[in-house]
Amino acid sequence: MHRSKLTAVLADVPPECFTDEVEFWAGAVGQRPVIDDADPDYAELGRPVPGMQFMVQRIGGPARFHLDIETDDIDAEVARLEAIGASRVVLLQSWWVMRDPAGLLFCVVRVQPGSDFDALATTWS
Amino acid sequence: MHRSKLTAVLADVPPECFTDEVEFWAGAVGQRPVIDDADPDYAELGRPVPGMQFMVQRIGGPARFHLDIETDDIDAEVARLEAIGASRVVLLQSWWVMRDPAGLLFCVVRVQPGSDFDALATTWS
């Protein structure tokens, strides 16, 4: 038995768009961007709605949105999602990158700091 | 003075992926899909987190995610977002399609039925 929930939307953008993208979405959702010096490719824009983080990520490719699913058991959640139609792309540090049936990217990540996971997660048996 | 909030994530997919995509995301977030016979290009998957709808949309193009921002004043919100870096793409029925600074699509829509808009929206002066 494990639990999971949708936890984040990320706008992944090439380096030349990063600053403008961070400023735009910070203004659009009314949040102050936070960039950790130790992880400067991510700008965190808080939780514009309860339970859902918004981030802008600098990537080396064309712009896209992706989603993060957080879970208390990465292996079990990846296996569950694979069984219903997703495919594994790559394991990075602590998280799995996956594709949905249409090829859209999402990640399966550990329970995030400050998450409402206990209140909002779904339990899978 | 008007208000707005992030209200939805949509997975837009070509016709051949629609059924698999709906079944996958319904299972992934634990929601039963609802497709209105009058609007069969949209499958609604409820609100996996409070204040954020999830939908799958059938489109005639490559797959992508897009976001919806709901507002009580479409013209004012579109003008506000344009002033901070977005661009208008097209007005469709009651909503505007826009692009963010990296070219990612989002829509500015009316306050959605069943939304927690009054509780969660940001007021812009």
Coordinates of N, CA and C in Angstrom, one line a residue:
Chain A
M1 N 0.9 -1.2 0.0 CA 0.0 0.0 0.0 C 0.9 1.2 0.0
H2 N 0.6 2.2 -0.9 CA 1.4 3.4 -0.9 C 0.4 4.5 -1.3
R3 N 1.0 5.8 -1.3 CA 0.1 6.9 -1.6 C 0.8 7.8 -2.6
S4 N 0.0 8.6 -3.4 CA 0.6 9.6 -4.3 C -0.4 10.7 -4.5
K5 N 0.1 11.8 -5.0 CA -0.7 13.0 -5.4 C 0.0 13.8 -6.4
L6 N -0.8 14.5 -7.3 CA -0.2 15.5 -8.2 C 0.3 16.6 -7.3
T7 N 1.6 17.1 -7.6 CA 2.1 18.1 -6.6 C 2.7 19.3 -7.3
A8 N 3.0 19.3 -8.6 CA 3.6 20.5 -9.2 C 3.4 20.6 -10.7
V9 N 3.3 21.8 -11.2 CA 3.4 22.1 -12.6 C 4.7 22.9 -12.8
L10 N 5.5 22.5 -13.8 CA 6.8 23.1 -14.1 C 6.8 23.6 -15.6
A11 N 7.1 24.9 -15.7 CA 7.4 25.4 -17.1 C 8.9 25.2 -17.3
D12 N 9.2 24.3 -18.2 CA 10.6 24.0 -18.6 C 11.0 24.9 -19.8
V13 N 12.0 25.7 -19.7 CA 12.3 26.6 -20.8 C 13.8 26.7 -21.0
P14 N 14.2 27.0 -22.3 CA 15.6 27.2 -22.6 C 16.2 28.4 -21.9
P15 N 17.5 28.4 -21.8 CA 18.2 29.4 -21.0 C 17.9 30.8 -21.4
E16 N 17.7 31.1 -22.7 CA 17.5 32.5 -23.1 C 16.1 33.0 -22.7
C17 N 15.2 32.1 -22.3 CA 13.8 32.5 -21.9 C 13.7 32.5 -20.3
F18 N 14.6 32.0 -19.6 CA 14.4 31.7 -18.2 C 14.0 32.9 -17.4
T19 N 14.8 34.0 -17.5 CA 14.5 35.1 -16.6 C 13.1 35.7 -17.0
D20 N 12.8 35.9 -18.2 CA 11.5 36.4 -18.6 C 10.4 35.5 -18.2
E21 N 10.6 34.2 -18.3 CA 9.5 33.3 -17.9 C 9.3 33.3 -16.4
V22 N 10.4 33.4 -15.6 CA 10.2 33.5 -14.1 C 9.5 34.8 -13.8
E23 N 9.9 35.9 -14.4 CA 9.2 37.2 -14.1 C 7.7 37.1 -14.5
F24 N 7.5 36.6 -15.7 CA 6.1 36.5 -16.1 C 5.2 35.7 -15.2
W25 N 5.6 34.4 -14.9 CA 4.7 33.6 -14.1 C 4.6 34.1 -12.7
A26 N 5.7 34.7 -12.1 CA 5.6 35.2 -10.8 C 4.5 36.3 -10.8
G27 N 4.5 37.2 -11.8 CA 3.5 38.2 -11.9 C 2.1 37.6 -12.1
A28 N 2.1 36.6 -13.0 CA 0.8 36.1 -13.4 C 0.1 35.4 -12.2
V29 N 0.8 34.7 -11.3 CA 0.2 34.1 -10.2 C 0.3 34.8 -8.9
G30 N 1.1 35.9 -8.9 CA 1.2 36.8 -7.7 C 2.1 36.2 -6.6
Q31 N 3.2 35.5 -7.1 CA 4.1 35.0 -6.1 C 5.5 35.5 -6.3
R32 N 6.3 35.6 -5.2 CA 7.7 36.0 -5.3 C 8.6 34.8 -5.7
P33 N 9.4 34.9 -6.8 CA 10.2 33.7 -7.1 C 11.3 33.5 -6.1
V34 N 11.6 32.3 -5.8 CA 12.7 31.9 -4.9 C 13.6 31.0 -5.7
I35 N 14.9 31.4 -5.8 CA 15.9 30.6 -6.5 C 17.0 30.3 -5.5
D36 N 17.2 29.0 -5.3 CA 18.2 28.5 -4.3 C 19.6 28.6 -5.1
D37 N 20.6 29.3 -4.5 CA 21.9 29.4 -5.1 C 22.5 28.0 -5.4
A38 N 22.1 27.0 -4.6 CA 22.6 25.6 -4.8 C 21.9 24.9 -6.0
D39 N 20.9 25.5 -6.5 CA 20.1 24.8 -7.5 C 19.5 25.9 -8.4
P40 N 20.3 26.6 -9.1 CA 19.9 27.8 -9.8 C 19.1 27.6 -11.1
D41 N 18.9 26.3 -11.4 CA 18.1 26.1 -12.6 C 16.6 26.0 -12.3
Y42 N 16.2 26.2 -11.0 CA 14.8 26.1 -10.6 C 14.4 27.4 -10.0
A43 N 13.3 28.0 -10.4 CA 12.7 29.1 -9.6 C 11.4 28.6 -9.1
E44 N 11.2 28.7 -7.8 CA 10.0 28.2 -7.1 C 9.1 29.4 -6.9
L45 N 7.8 29.2 -7.4 CA 6.8 30.2 -7.3 C 5.7 29.9 -6.3
G46 N 6.1 29.1 -5.3 CA 5.1 28.8 -4.2 C 4.0 27.9 -4.7
R47 N 2.8 27.9 -4.0 CA 1.7 27.1 -4.3 C 0.5 28.1 -4.7
P48 N 0.3 28.4 -6.0 CA -0.8 29.3 -6.4 C -2.1 28.7 -6.0
V49 N -2.3 27.4 -6.0 CA -3.5 26.8 -5.4 C -3.0 25.8 -4.4
P50 N -3.9 25.5 -3.4 CA -3.4 24.6 -2.3 C -3.0 23.2 -2.9
G51 N -1.8 22.8 -2.4 CA -1.4 21.4 -2.8 C -0.7 21.4 -4.2
M52 N -0.5 22.5 -4.9 CA 0.1 22.5 -6.2 C 1.2 23.5 -6.3
Q53 N 2.4 23.1 -6.4 CA 3.6 24.0 -6.6 C 3.6 24.4 -8.0
F54 N 4.2 25.6 -8.2 CA 4.5 26.1 -9.6 C 6.0 26.4 -9.6
M55 N 6.7 25.9 -10.7 CA 8.1 26.2 -10.8 C 8.4 26.5 -12.2
V56 N 9.5 27.2 -12.4 CA 10.1 27.4 -13.8 C 11.5 26.8 -13.7
Q57 N 11.8 25.9 -14.7 CA 13.0 25.2 -14.8 C 13.8 25.6 -16.1
R58 N 15.1 25.8 -15.9 CA 16.0 26.1 -17.1 C 16.4 24.7 -17.7
I59 N 16.1 24.5 -18.9 CA 16.5 23.2 -19.6 C 17.2 23.5 -20.9
G60 N 17.8 22.4 -21.4 CA 18.5 22.6 -22.7 C 17.7 22.0 -23.8
G61 N 16.6 22.6 -24.1 CA 15.7 22.1 -25.1 C 14.5 23.0 -25.3
P62 N 13.6 22.6 -26.2 CA 12.4 23.5 -26.4 C 11.5 23.6 -25.2
A63 N 10.8 24.7 -25.0 CA 9.9 24.9 -23.9 C 8.7 23.9 -23.9
R64 N 8.3 23.5 -22.6 CA 7.2 22.6 -22.4 C 6.8 22.8 -21.0
F65 N 5.5 22.4 -20.7 CA 5.1 22.2 -19.3 C 5.3 20.7 -18.9
H66 N 5.7 20.4 -17.7 CA 5.6 19.0 -17.2 C 5.0 19.0 -15.8
L67 N 4.5 17.8 -15.4 CA 3.9 17.7 -14.1 C 4.7 16.8 -13.2
D68 N 4.6 17.0 -11.9 CA 5.3 16.1 -10.9 C 4.2 15.4 -10.1
I69 N 4.4 14.1 -9.9 CA 3.5 13.4 -9.0 C 4.4 13.0 -7.8
E70 N 4.0 13.3 -6.6 CA 4.8 13.0 -5.4 C 4.2 11.7 -4.7
T71 N 5.1 10.9 -4.1 CA 4.7 9.6 -3.6 C 5.6 9.2 -2.4
D72 N 5.0 8.4 -1.5 CA 5.8 7.9 -0.4 C 6.5 6.5 -0.8
D73 N 6.4 6.1 -2.1 CA 7.0 4.9 -2.5 C 7.3 5.0 -4.0
I74 N 8.4 5.5 -4.4 CA 8.7 5.8 -5.8 C 8.6 4.5 -6.7
D75 N 9.2 3.4 -6.2 CA 9.1 2.2 -7.0 C 7.7 1.7 -7.2
A76 N 6.9 1.7 -6.2 CA 5.5 1.2 -6.3 C 4.7 2.1 -7.2
E77 N 4.9 3.4 -7.1 CA 4.2 4.4 -7.9 C 4.5 4.3 -9.4
V78 N 5.8 4.2 -9.6 CA 6.3 4.0 -11.0 C 5.7 2.7 -11.6
A79 N 5.7 1.7 -10.9 CA 5.2 0.4 -11.4 C 3.7 0.5 -11.6
R80 N 3.0 1.2 -10.7 CA 1.5 1.4 -10.9 C 1.2 2.2 -12.1
L81 N 2.0 3.3 -12.4 CA 1.7 4.1 -13.5 C 2.1 3.4 -14.8
E82 N 3.2 2.6 -14.8 CA 3.6 1.9 -15.9 C 2.5 0.8 -16.3
A83 N 1.9 0.3 -15.3 CA 0.8 -0.8 -15.5 C -0.4 -0.2 -16.2
I84 N -0.6 1.2 -16.0 CA -1.8 1.8 -16.6 C -1.5 2.6 -17.9
G85 N -0.2 2.5 -18.4 CA 0.0 3.1 -19.7 C 1.2 4.0 -19.8
A86 N 1.9 4.4 -18.7 CA 3.0 5.3 -18.8 C 4.3 4.4 -19.1
S87 N 5.3 5.1 -19.5 CA 6.6 4.4 -19.8 C 7.7 5.2 -19.0
R88 N 8.7 4.4 -18.6 CA 9.9 5.0 -17.9 C 10.8 5.6 -18.9
V89 N 11.3 6.8 -18.6 CA 12.3 7.4 -19.5 C 13.7 7.3 -18.8
V90 N 13.8 7.9 -17.6 CA 15.2 7.8 -17.0 C 15.0 8.1 -15.5
L91 N 15.9 7.4 -14.7 CA 15.9 7.7 -13.3 C 17.0 8.7 -13.0
L92 N 16.6 9.8 -12.4 CA 17.6 10.9 -12.1 C 17.7 11.1 -10.6
Q93 N 18.8 11.0 -10.1 CA 19.0 11.2 -8.6 C 17.8 10.4 -7.9
S94 N 16.9 11.1 -7.3 CA 15.8 10.5 -6.5 C 14.5 10.3 -7.3
W95 N 14.4 10.8 -8.5 CA 13.1 10.7 -9.2 C 13.1 10.1 -10.5
W96 N 12.0 9.6 -10.9 CA 11.8 9.0 -12.3 C 11.2 10.0 -13.2
V97 N 11.7 10.1 -14.4 CA 11.1 10.8 -15.5 C 10.3 9.7 -16.3
M98 N 9.0 10.0 -16.6 CA 8.2 9.1 -17.3 C 7.4 9.9 -18.4
R99 N 6.9 9.1 -19.4 CA 6.0 9.6 -20.4 C 4.6 9.1 -20.3
D100 N 3.6 9.9 -20.5 CA 2.2 9.4 -20.5 C 1.9 8.8 -21.9
P101 N 0.7 8.2 -22.1 CA 0.4 7.5 -23.4 C 0.6 8.4 -24.6
A102 N 0.5 9.8 -24.4 CA 0.6 10.7 -25.6 C 2.1 11.2 -25.7
G103 N 2.9 10.7 -24.8 CA 4.3 11.1 -24.9 C 4.7 12.3 -24.0
L104 N 3.7 12.8 -23.3 CA 4.0 14.0 -22.4 C 4.8 13.6 -21.2
L105 N 5.8 14.4 -20.8 CA 6.6 14.1 -19.7 C 6.0 14.4 -18.3
F106 N 6.3 13.5 -17.4 CA 6.0 13.9 -16.0 C 7.0 13.2 -15.1
C107 N 7.2 13.6 -13.9 CA 8.1 13.0 -13.0 C 7.4 12.4 -11.8
V108 N 8.0 11.3 -11.3 CA 7.5 10.8 -10.0 C 8.6 11.1 -9.0
V109 N 8.2 11.9 -8.0 CA 9.2 12.5 -7.0 C 8.8 12.1 -5.6
R110 N 9.8 12.2 -4.7 CA 9.5 12.0 -3.3 C 8.6 13.0 -2.7
V111 N 8.0 12.8 -1.6 CA 7.1 13.8 -1.0 C 7.8 15.0 -0.8
Q112 N 7.3 16.2 -1.2 CA 8.0 17.4 -1.3 C 7.9 18.2 0.1
P113 N 9.0 18.9 0.4 CA 8.9 19.7 1.7 C 7.7 20.6 1.7
G114 N 7.0 20.7 2.8 CA 5.9 21.6 2.9 C 4.6 21.1 2.2
S115 N 4.6 19.9 1.7 CA 3.5 19.4 1.0 C 2.3 19.1 1.9
D116 N 1.1 19.2 1.4 CA -0.1 18.7 2.1 C -0.4 17.2 1.8
F117 N 0.7 16.5 1.6 CA 0.6 15.1 1.2 C -0.3 14.3 2.1
D118 N -0.1 14.4 3.4 CA -1.0 13.5 4.3 C -2.5 13.8 4.1
A119 N -2.8 15.1 3.9 CA -4.2 15.5 3.8 C -4.8 15.2 2.4
L120 N -3.9 15.2 1.4 CA -4.5 15.2 0.0 C -4.2 13.9 -0.8
A121 N -3.2 13.1 -0.4 CA -2.8 12.0 -1.2 C -3.9 10.9 -1.3
T122 N -3.8 10.2 -2.4 CA -4.7 9.0 -2.6 C -3.9 7.8 -2.2
T123 N -4.6 6.9 -1.5 CA -4.0 5.6 -1.1 C -4.3 4.5 -2.1
W124 N -3.2 3.8 -2.6 CA -3.4 2.8 -3.6 C -3.1 1.4 -3.0
S125 N -4.0 0.5 -3.2 CA -3.8 -0.8 -2.5 C -3.4 -1.9 -3.5
Chain B
M1 N -10.4 47.1 -10.7 CA -10.0 46.0 -9.8 C -10.6 44.7 -10.3
H2 N -9.8 43.6 -10.5 CA -10.4 42.3 -10.9 C -9.6 41.2 -10.1
R3 N -10.0 40.0 -10.3 CA -9.4 38.9 -9.7 C -9.1 37.8 -10.7
S4 N -8.1 37.0 -10.3 CA -7.8 35.8 -11.2 C -7.1 34.7 -10.3
K5 N -7.2 33.5 -10.9 CA -6.4 32.4 -10.2 C -6.1 31.3 -11.3
L6 N -5.0 30.6 -11.1 CA -4.8 29.4 -11.9 C -5.9 28.4 -11.6
T7 N -6.5 27.8 -12.6 CA -7.6 26.9 -12.4 C -7.6 25.6 -13.0
A8 N -6.7 25.3 -14.0 CA -6.7 24.0 -14.6 C -5.4 23.7 -15.3
V9 N -5.1 22.4 -15.4 CA -4.1 21.8 -16.2 C -4.8 20.9 -17.3
L10 N -4.5 21.1 -18.5 CA -5.1 20.3 -19.6 C -4.0 19.6 -20.4
A11 N -4.2 18.3 -20.6 CA -3.3 17.5 -21.5 C -4.1 17.5 -22.8
D12 N -3.5 18.2 -23.8 CA -4.1 18.3 -25.1 C -3.4 17.2 -26.0
V13 N -4.2 16.4 -26.6 CA -3.6 15.2 -27.3 C -4.3 15.0 -28.6
P14 N -3.6 14.4 -29.6 CA -4.3 14.1 -30.9 C -5.3 13.0 -30.7
P15 N -6.2 12.9 -31.7 CA -7.4 12.0 -31.6 C -7.0 10.6 -31.3
E16 N -5.9 10.1 -31.9 CA -5.5 8.7 -31.7 C -5.0 8.4 -30.3
C17 N -4.7 9.4 -29.5 CA -4.2 9.2 -28.1 C -5.3 9.4 -27.1
F18 N -6.4 10.0 -27.5 CA -7.4 10.6 -26.5 C -7.8 9.5 -25.5
T19 N -8.3 8.4 -26.0 CA -8.9 7.4 -25.1 C -7.9 6.9 -24.1
D20 N -6.7 6.6 -24.6 CA -5.6 6.1 -23.7 C -5.2 7.1 -22.7
E21 N -5.1 8.4 -23.2 CA -4.7 9.5 -22.3 C -5.7 9.7 -21.2
V22 N -7.0 9.6 -21.5 CA -8.1 9.8 -20.5 C -8.0 8.7 -19.5
E23 N -7.9 7.5 -20.0 CA -7.8 6.3 -19.0 C -6.6 6.4 -18.2
F24 N -5.4 6.8 -18.7 CA -4.2 6.9 -18.0 C -4.3 7.9 -16.8
W25 N -4.7 9.1 -17.2 CA -4.7 10.2 -16.2 C -5.8 10.0 -15.2
A26 N -6.9 9.4 -15.6 CA -8.0 9.1 -14.6 C -7.4 8.1 -13.6
G27 N -6.7 7.1 -14.0 CA -6.1 6.2 -13.1 C -5.0 6.8 -12.3
A28 N -4.2 7.6 -12.9 CA -3.0 8.2 -12.3 C -3.5 9.1 -11.1
V29 N -4.6 9.9 -11.3 CA -5.0 10.8 -10.2 C -6.2 10.3 -9.4
G30 N -6.7 9.1 -9.8 CA -7.8 8.5 -9.1 C -9.1 9.2 -9.2
Q31 N -9.4 9.6 -10.4 CA -10.7 10.3 -10.7 C -11.4 9.6 -11.8
R32 N -12.8 9.6 -11.7 CA -13.6 9.0 -12.8 C -13.7 10.1 -13.9
P33 N -13.4 9.8 -15.2 CA -13.5 10.8 -16.2 C -15.0 11.1 -16.5
V34 N -15.3 12.3 -16.8 CA -16.7 12.7 -17.2 C -16.5 13.4 -18.5
I35 N -17.2 12.9 -19.5 CA -17.3 13.5 -20.9 C -18.7 13.9 -21.2
D36 N -18.9 15.2 -21.4 CA -20.2 15.7 -21.7 C -20.5 15.4 -23.2
D37 N -21.7 14.8 -23.5 CA -22.0 14.4 -24.9 C -22.0 15.7 -25.8
A38 N -22.3 16.8 -25.2 CA -22.4 18.1 -25.9 C -21.0 18.7 -26.2
D39 N -20.0 18.1 -25.6 CA -18.6 18.7 -25.7 C -17.6 17.5 -25.6
P40 N -17.7 16.6 -26.6 CA -17.0 15.3 -26.4 C -15.5 15.4 -26.6
D41 N -14.9 16.6 -26.9 CA -13.5 16.7 -27.0 C -12.8 17.0 -25.6
Y42 N -13.6 17.1 -24.6 CA -13.0 17.3 -23.2 C -13.4 16.1 -22.3
A43 N -12.4 15.6 -21.6 CA -12.7 14.7 -20.5 C -12.3 15.4 -19.2
E44 N -13.3 15.6 -18.3 CA -13.0 16.2 -17.0 C -12.6 15.2 -16.0
L45 N -11.5 15.4 -15.3 CA -11.0 14.5 -14.3 C -11.1 15.1 -12.9
G46 N -12.0 16.0 -12.7 CA -12.2 16.6 -11.4 C -11.1 17.5 -10.9
R47 N -11.0 17.6 -9.6 CA -9.9 18.5 -9.0 C -9.0 17.6 -8.2
P48 N -7.9 17.1 -8.8 CA -7.0 16.2 -8.0 C -6.4 16.9 -6.8
V49 N -6.2 18.2 -6.9 CA -5.9 19.0 -5.7 C -6.9 20.2 -5.6
P50 N -7.1 20.7 -4.4 CA -8.1 21.7 -4.3 C -7.8 22.9 -5.2
G51 N -8.8 23.4 -5.9 CA -8.7 24.6 -6.7 C -8.1 24.4 -8.1
M52 N -7.7 23.1 -8.5 CA -7.1 22.9 -9.8 C -7.8 21.7 -10.5
Q53 N -8.5 22.0 -11.6 CA -9.1 21.0 -12.4 C -8.0 20.3 -13.3
F54 N -8.3 19.1 -13.7 CA -7.5 18.4 -14.6 C -8.4 17.9 -15.7
M55 N -8.0 18.2 -17.0 CA -8.8 17.8 -18.1 C -7.9 17.2 -19.2
V56 N -8.4 16.3 -20.0 CA -7.8 15.9 -21.2 C -8.6 16.4 -22.4
Q57 N -7.9 17.0 -23.4 CA -8.6 17.6 -24.5 C -8.1 17.0 -25.8
R58 N -9.0 16.6 -26.7 CA -8.7 16.1 -28.0 C -8.4 17.3 -28.9
I59 N -7.2 17.4 -29.5 CA -6.9 18.5 -30.4 C -6.3 17.9 -31.8
G60 N -6.2 18.8 -32.7 CA -5.6 18.4 -34.0 C -4.2 18.8 -34.2
G61 N -3.3 18.3 -33.3 CA -1.9 18.7 -33.4 C -1.2 17.8 -32.4
P62 N 0.1 18.1 -32.2 CA 1.0 17.3 -31.3 C 0.6 17.6 -29.8
A63 N 0.8 16.6 -29.0 CA 0.5 16.6 -27.6 C 1.2 17.7 -26.9
R64 N 0.6 18.3 -25.9 CA 1.2 19.3 -25.0 C 0.3 19.5 -23.8
F65 N 0.9 20.0 -22.7 CA 0.0 20.5 -21.6 C -0.2 22.0 -21.8
H66 N -1.4 22.4 -21.4 CA -1.6 23.9 -21.2 C -2.3 24.2 -19.9
L67 N -2.2 25.4 -19.5 CA -2.8 25.9 -18.3 C -4.0 26.8 -18.5
D68 N -5.0 26.9 -17.6 CA -6.0 27.9 -17.7 C -6.0 28.8 -16.5
I69 N -6.1 30.0 -16.7 CA -6.3 31.0 -15.6 C -7.7 31.5 -15.7
E70 N -8.5 31.5 -14.6 CA -9.8 31.9 -14.6 C -9.9 33.3 -14.0
T71 N -10.9 34.1 -14.4 CA -10.9 35.5 -14.0 C -12.4 36.0 -14.0
D72 N -12.6 37.1 -13.2 CA -13.9 37.7 -13.3 C -14.0 38.9 -14.2
D73 N -12.8 39.1 -15.0 CA -12.8 40.2 -16.0 C -11.7 39.8 -17.0
I74 N -12.2 39.1 -18.1 CA -11.3 38.6 -19.1 C -10.5 39.7 -19.7
D75 N -11.1 40.8 -20.1 CA -10.3 41.9 -20.8 C -9.2 42.4 -19.9
A76 N -9.6 42.7 -18.6 CA -8.6 43.2 -17.7 C -7.5 42.2 -17.4
E77 N -7.8 41.0 -17.3 CA -6.7 40.0 -17.0 C -5.8 39.8 -18.2
V78 N -6.4 39.8 -19.4 CA -5.6 39.6 -20.7 C -4.7 40.8 -20.8
A79 N -5.2 42.0 -20.5 CA -4.3 43.2 -20.6 C -3.2 43.2 -19.5
R80 N -3.6 42.7 -18.3 CA -2.6 42.6 -17.3 C -1.4 41.6 -17.7
L81 N -1.8 40.5 -18.2 CA -0.8 39.5 -18.6 C 0.0 39.9 -19.8
E82 N -0.6 40.6 -20.7 CA 0.1 41.1 -21.8 C 1.1 42.2 -21.4
A83 N 0.8 43.0 -20.4 CA 1.7 44.0 -19.9 C 2.9 43.4 -19.2
I84 N 2.8 42.2 -18.7 CA 4.0 41.6 -18.1 C 4.7 40.5 -18.9
G85 N 4.3 40.4 -20.2 CA 5.1 39.6 -21.1 C 4.4 38.5 -21.9
A86 N 3.1 38.3 -21.7 CA 2.4 37.4 -22.6 C 1.9 38.0 -23.9
S87 N 1.6 37.2 -24.8 CA 1.0 37.7 -26.1 C -0.3 37.0 -26.4
R88 N -1.2 37.8 -27.0 CA -2.5 37.2 -27.4 C -2.3 36.3 -28.6
V89 N -3.0 35.2 -28.7 CA -3.0 34.3 -29.8 C -4.4 34.4 -30.6
V90 N -5.5 34.1 -29.9 CA -6.8 34.1 -30.5 C -7.9 34.2 -29.4
L91 N -8.9 34.9 -29.8 CA -10.1 34.9 -28.9 C -11.1 33.8 -29.4
L92 N -11.4 32.8 -28.5 CA -12.3 31.7 -28.9 C -13.6 31.8 -28.0
Q93 N -14.7 31.9 -28.6 CA -15.9 32.0 -27.9 C -15.7 32.9 -26.7
S94 N -15.7 32.4 -25.5 CA -15.6 33.3 -24.3 C -14.2 33.4 -23.7
W95 N -13.2 32.7 -24.3 CA -11.8 32.8 -23.7 C -10.7 33.2 -24.7
W96 N -9.7 33.7 -24.1 CA -8.5 34.1 -24.9 C -7.4 33.0 -24.8
V97 N -6.8 32.6 -25.9 CA -5.6 31.8 -25.9 C -4.4 32.8 -26.0
M98 N -3.5 32.5 -25.1 CA -2.3 33.4 -25.0 C -1.0 32.5 -25.0
R99 N 0.1 33.2 -25.2 CA 1.4 32.5 -25.1 C 2.2 33.2 -24.0
D100 N 3.0 32.4 -23.2 CA 3.9 33.0 -22.2 C 5.2 33.4 -22.9
P101 N 6.1 34.0 -22.2 CA 7.4 34.5 -22.9 C 8.2 33.4 -23.6
A102 N 8.0 32.2 -23.2 CA 8.7 31.1 -23.8 C 7.9 30.4 -24.9
G103 N 6.7 30.9 -25.2 CA 5.8 30.4 -26.2 C 4.8 29.4 -25.8
L104 N 4.8 29.1 -24.5 CA 3.9 28.0 -24.0 C 2.5 28.6 -24.0
L105 N 1.5 27.8 -24.3 CA 0.1 28.2 -24.4 C -0.6 28.2 -23.0
F106 N -1.4 29.2 -22.8 CA -2.4 29.1 -21.7 C -3.6 29.9 -22.1
C107 N -4.7 29.6 -21.4 CA -6.0 30.3 -21.7 C -6.4 31.1 -20.5
V108 N -7.1 32.2 -20.8 CA -7.7 33.1 -19.8 C -9.2 32.9 -20.0
V109 N -9.8 32.2 -19.0 CA -11.2 31.8 -19.1 C -12.1 32.4 -18.0
R110 N -13.4 32.3 -18.2 CA -14.3 32.8 -17.1 C -14.2 32.0 -15.9
V111 N -14.7 32.5 -14.8 CA -14.8 31.7 -13.5 C -15.5 30.4 -13.8
Q112 N -14.9 29.3 -13.5 CA -15.4 28.0 -13.8 C -16.5 27.5 -12.8
P113 N -17.5 26.7 -13.3 CA -18.5 26.2 -12.4 C -17.8 25.4 -11.3
G114 N -18.2 25.6 -10.1 CA -17.7 24.8 -8.9 C -16.3 25.2 -8.5
S115 N -15.8 26.4 -9.0 CA -14.5 26.8 -8.6 C -14.5 27.4 -7.2
D116 N -13.3 27.3 -6.6 CA -13.1 28.0 -5.3 C -12.6 29.4 -5.5
F117 N -13.1 30.0 -6.5 CA -12.5 31.3 -7.0 C -12.6 32.4 -5.8
D118 N -13.7 32.5 -5.2 CA -13.8 33.5 -4.1 C -12.8 33.3 -3.0
A119 N -12.6 32.1 -2.7 CA -11.6 31.8 -1.6 C -10.2 31.9 -2.0
L120 N -9.8 31.6 -3.3 CA -8.4 31.5 -3.7 C -7.9 32.5 -4.6
A121 N -8.8 33.3 -5.3 CA -8.3 34.2 -6.3 C -7.5 35.4 -5.7
T122 N -6.6 35.9 -6.5 CA -5.8 37.1 -6.2 C -6.5 38.3 -6.7
T123 N -6.5 39.4 -5.9 CA -7.1 40.6 -6.4 C -6.0 41.5 -7.0
W124 N -6.2 42.0 -8.2 CA -5.3 42.9 -8.8 C -5.9 44.3 -8.9
S125 N -5.1 45.3 -8.5 CA -5.6 46.7 -8.5 C -5.0 47.5 -9.6

